[in-house]
Amino acid sequence: MPVLILARHAKAEADGPSDFERTLNATGLAQAVEAGAEIAERWTPEVAIASAAKRTVQTGQAVVEAVNRQSGTDLELTVDESLYGGGVEDWMDAIRSIPAGAQCAYIVGHQPTVAEVIGHLSADAGVPDGFRPSSIAVFDVPSWNVEPGSFPVPEIRSFRGI
């Protein structure tokens, strides 16, 4: 049964040269490491996609490094420019890009879009309130062919970076 993990980037600095260039703050770095450790312990993503913004790349890279350490794989982070500032359909394109044979995929991006995608995928879950930084939504799906709106209610988890 495939697993889809949708994530919001970890806590970022309030300011930066631009929104696109904001980096994770100390708490965010700890959150990304914590999320990576749990994801690596429970799953082995074969696909990892991040928005091109600095903070999402940092979050995704922490997950990739943890997965590679735990499983001995050579997972690489794919950067998707369309996920920064993009909408639900851009996320759907990223989800559709997951190879049919993959058993687990991880995609990290930004609010409010990631919560909107969760609601788009699972009508029963709806759009989650308060999908805070360093949260994940984990969908166990029977196949990658599940129609949007018909995904099961995801397990939602937030990481505090402690």
Coordinates of C-alpha atoms in Angstrom, one line a residue:
M1 CA 0.0 0.0 0.0
P2 CA 1.7 3.3 -1.1
V3 CA 2.2 6.1 1.4
L4 CA 2.1 9.8 0.5
I5 CA 3.6 12.2 3.0
L6 CA 2.7 15.9 2.5
A7 CA 4.7 18.4 4.6
R8 CA 4.9 22.0 5.6
H9 CA 8.4 23.3 5.9
A10 CA 9.9 23.7 9.4
K11 CA 10.0 27.0 11.3
A12 CA 11.7 29.7 9.3
E13 CA 13.3 33.0 10.1
A14 CA 10.8 35.9 10.1
D15 CA 12.9 38.0 7.7
G16 CA 15.4 37.3 4.9
P17 CA 16.6 39.0 1.8
S18 CA 13.3 37.9 0.3
D19 CA 10.6 35.5 1.2
F20 CA 12.0 33.0 -1.2
E21 CA 15.4 33.1 0.5
R22 CA 14.3 32.9 4.1
T23 CA 16.1 30.0 5.9
L24 CA 15.1 27.8 8.8
N25 CA 15.8 29.2 12.3
A26 CA 17.3 27.2 15.1
T27 CA 14.0 25.7 16.1
G28 CA 13.2 24.9 12.4
L29 CA 16.5 23.1 12.0
A30 CA 15.7 21.0 15.0
Q31 CA 12.2 20.3 13.8
A32 CA 13.5 19.2 10.3
V33 CA 15.9 16.8 12.0
E34 CA 13.2 15.4 14.2
A35 CA 10.8 15.0 11.3
G36 CA 13.5 13.4 9.2
A37 CA 14.3 10.9 12.0
E38 CA 10.7 9.8 12.4
I39 CA 10.0 9.6 8.7
A40 CA 13.2 7.5 8.2
E41 CA 12.2 5.2 11.1
R42 CA 8.7 4.6 9.8
W43 CA 9.0 4.8 6.0
T44 CA 11.5 4.8 3.2
P45 CA 10.5 7.4 0.6
E46 CA 11.6 6.7 -2.9
V47 CA 10.6 10.2 -4.1
A48 CA 11.3 13.5 -2.3
I49 CA 10.1 16.8 -3.8
A50 CA 10.5 20.3 -2.3
S51 CA 9.4 23.7 -3.3
A52 CA 12.4 25.7 -4.5
A53 CA 12.3 28.1 -1.6
K54 CA 15.4 27.9 0.7
R55 CA 13.4 26.8 3.8
T56 CA 11.6 24.0 2.0
V57 CA 14.8 22.7 0.5
Q58 CA 16.4 22.7 3.9
T59 CA 13.5 20.8 5.4
G60 CA 13.4 18.3 2.6
Q61 CA 17.2 17.8 2.7
A62 CA 17.0 17.0 6.4
V63 CA 14.5 14.3 5.6
V64 CA 16.5 12.9 2.7
E65 CA 19.7 12.7 4.8
A66 CA 17.8 10.9 7.6
V67 CA 16.3 8.4 5.1
N68 CA 19.6 7.8 3.5
R69 CA 21.4 7.3 6.8
Q70 CA 18.6 4.9 8.1
S71 CA 18.1 2.9 5.0
G72 CA 21.4 3.1 3.1
T73 CA 19.6 4.4 0.0
D74 CA 20.7 7.3 -2.2
L75 CA 17.4 9.3 -2.2
E76 CA 17.8 12.7 -3.8
L77 CA 15.7 15.8 -3.3
T78 CA 14.0 17.1 -6.4
V79 CA 13.3 20.8 -6.4
D80 CA 10.0 21.8 -8.0
E81 CA 9.8 25.5 -8.9
S82 CA 6.1 25.4 -9.3
L83 CA 5.4 24.5 -5.7
Y84 CA 6.6 27.9 -4.5
G85 CA 3.7 30.2 -5.0
G86 CA 1.8 27.5 -6.9
G87 CA -1.7 26.2 -6.2
V88 CA -3.4 22.9 -5.7
E89 CA -3.1 21.9 -9.3
D90 CA 0.7 22.4 -9.2
W91 CA 0.8 20.0 -6.2
M92 CA -1.4 17.6 -8.1
D93 CA 1.1 17.6 -11.0
A94 CA 3.9 16.8 -8.5
I95 CA 1.8 13.9 -7.1
R96 CA 1.0 12.6 -10.6
S97 CA 4.8 12.6 -11.3
I98 CA 5.3 9.9 -8.6
P99 CA 6.3 6.7 -10.4
A100 CA 3.6 4.0 -10.3
G101 CA 6.0 1.5 -8.6
A102 CA 7.0 3.8 -5.8
Q103 CA 5.9 2.7 -2.3
C104 CA 6.4 6.1 -0.6
A105 CA 6.7 9.7 -1.6
Y106 CA 7.4 12.9 0.4
I107 CA 6.5 16.4 -0.8
V108 CA 7.2 19.6 1.2
G109 CA 5.9 23.1 0.6
H110 CA 4.0 26.0 2.0
Q111 CA 0.9 27.1 3.8
P112 CA -1.9 27.6 3.0
T113 CA -1.5 25.5 -0.1
V114 CA -0.4 22.2 1.6
A115 CA -3.5 22.3 3.8
E116 CA -5.7 23.0 0.7
V117 CA -4.1 20.0 -1.0
I118 CA -4.9 17.8 2.0
G119 CA -8.6 18.9 1.8
H120 CA -8.6 18.4 -2.0
L121 CA -7.3 14.8 -1.7
S122 CA -9.5 13.8 1.3
A123 CA -13.0 15.2 1.3
D124 CA -13.6 13.4 4.7
A125 CA -10.6 15.2 6.2
G126 CA -11.2 18.6 4.8
V127 CA -8.7 21.4 5.0
P128 CA -7.0 21.1 8.4
D129 CA -7.0 24.1 10.7
G130 CA -3.7 25.1 12.1
F131 CA -1.4 23.0 9.9
R132 CA 1.7 24.5 11.7
P133 CA 5.3 24.6 10.5
S134 CA 6.9 21.1 10.5
S135 CA 3.7 19.2 10.2
I136 CA 3.1 16.2 8.0
A137 CA 0.0 14.5 6.6
V138 CA 0.5 10.8 5.9
F139 CA -1.9 9.1 3.5
D140 CA -2.0 5.3 3.2
V141 CA -3.6 4.8 -0.2
P142 CA -4.4 1.5 -1.9
S143 CA -2.7 2.8 -5.1
W144 CA -1.5 6.0 -6.8
N145 CA -4.7 5.9 -8.9
V146 CA -7.0 7.1 -6.1
E147 CA -9.1 10.0 -7.3
P148 CA -8.7 13.4 -5.5
G149 CA -11.5 13.7 -2.9
S150 CA -11.4 9.9 -2.3
F151 CA -8.1 9.7 -0.3
P152 CA -8.5 8.4 3.2
V153 CA -8.2 10.7 6.2
P154 CA -4.5 11.2 6.8
E155 CA -2.5 10.9 10.0
I156 CA -1.3 14.4 10.9
R157 CA 1.8 14.9 13.0
S158 CA 3.6 18.1 14.1
F159 CA 7.3 18.2 15.2
R160 CA 8.4 20.6 17.9
G161 CA 12.2 20.2 17.4
I162 CA 12.9 19.2 21.0

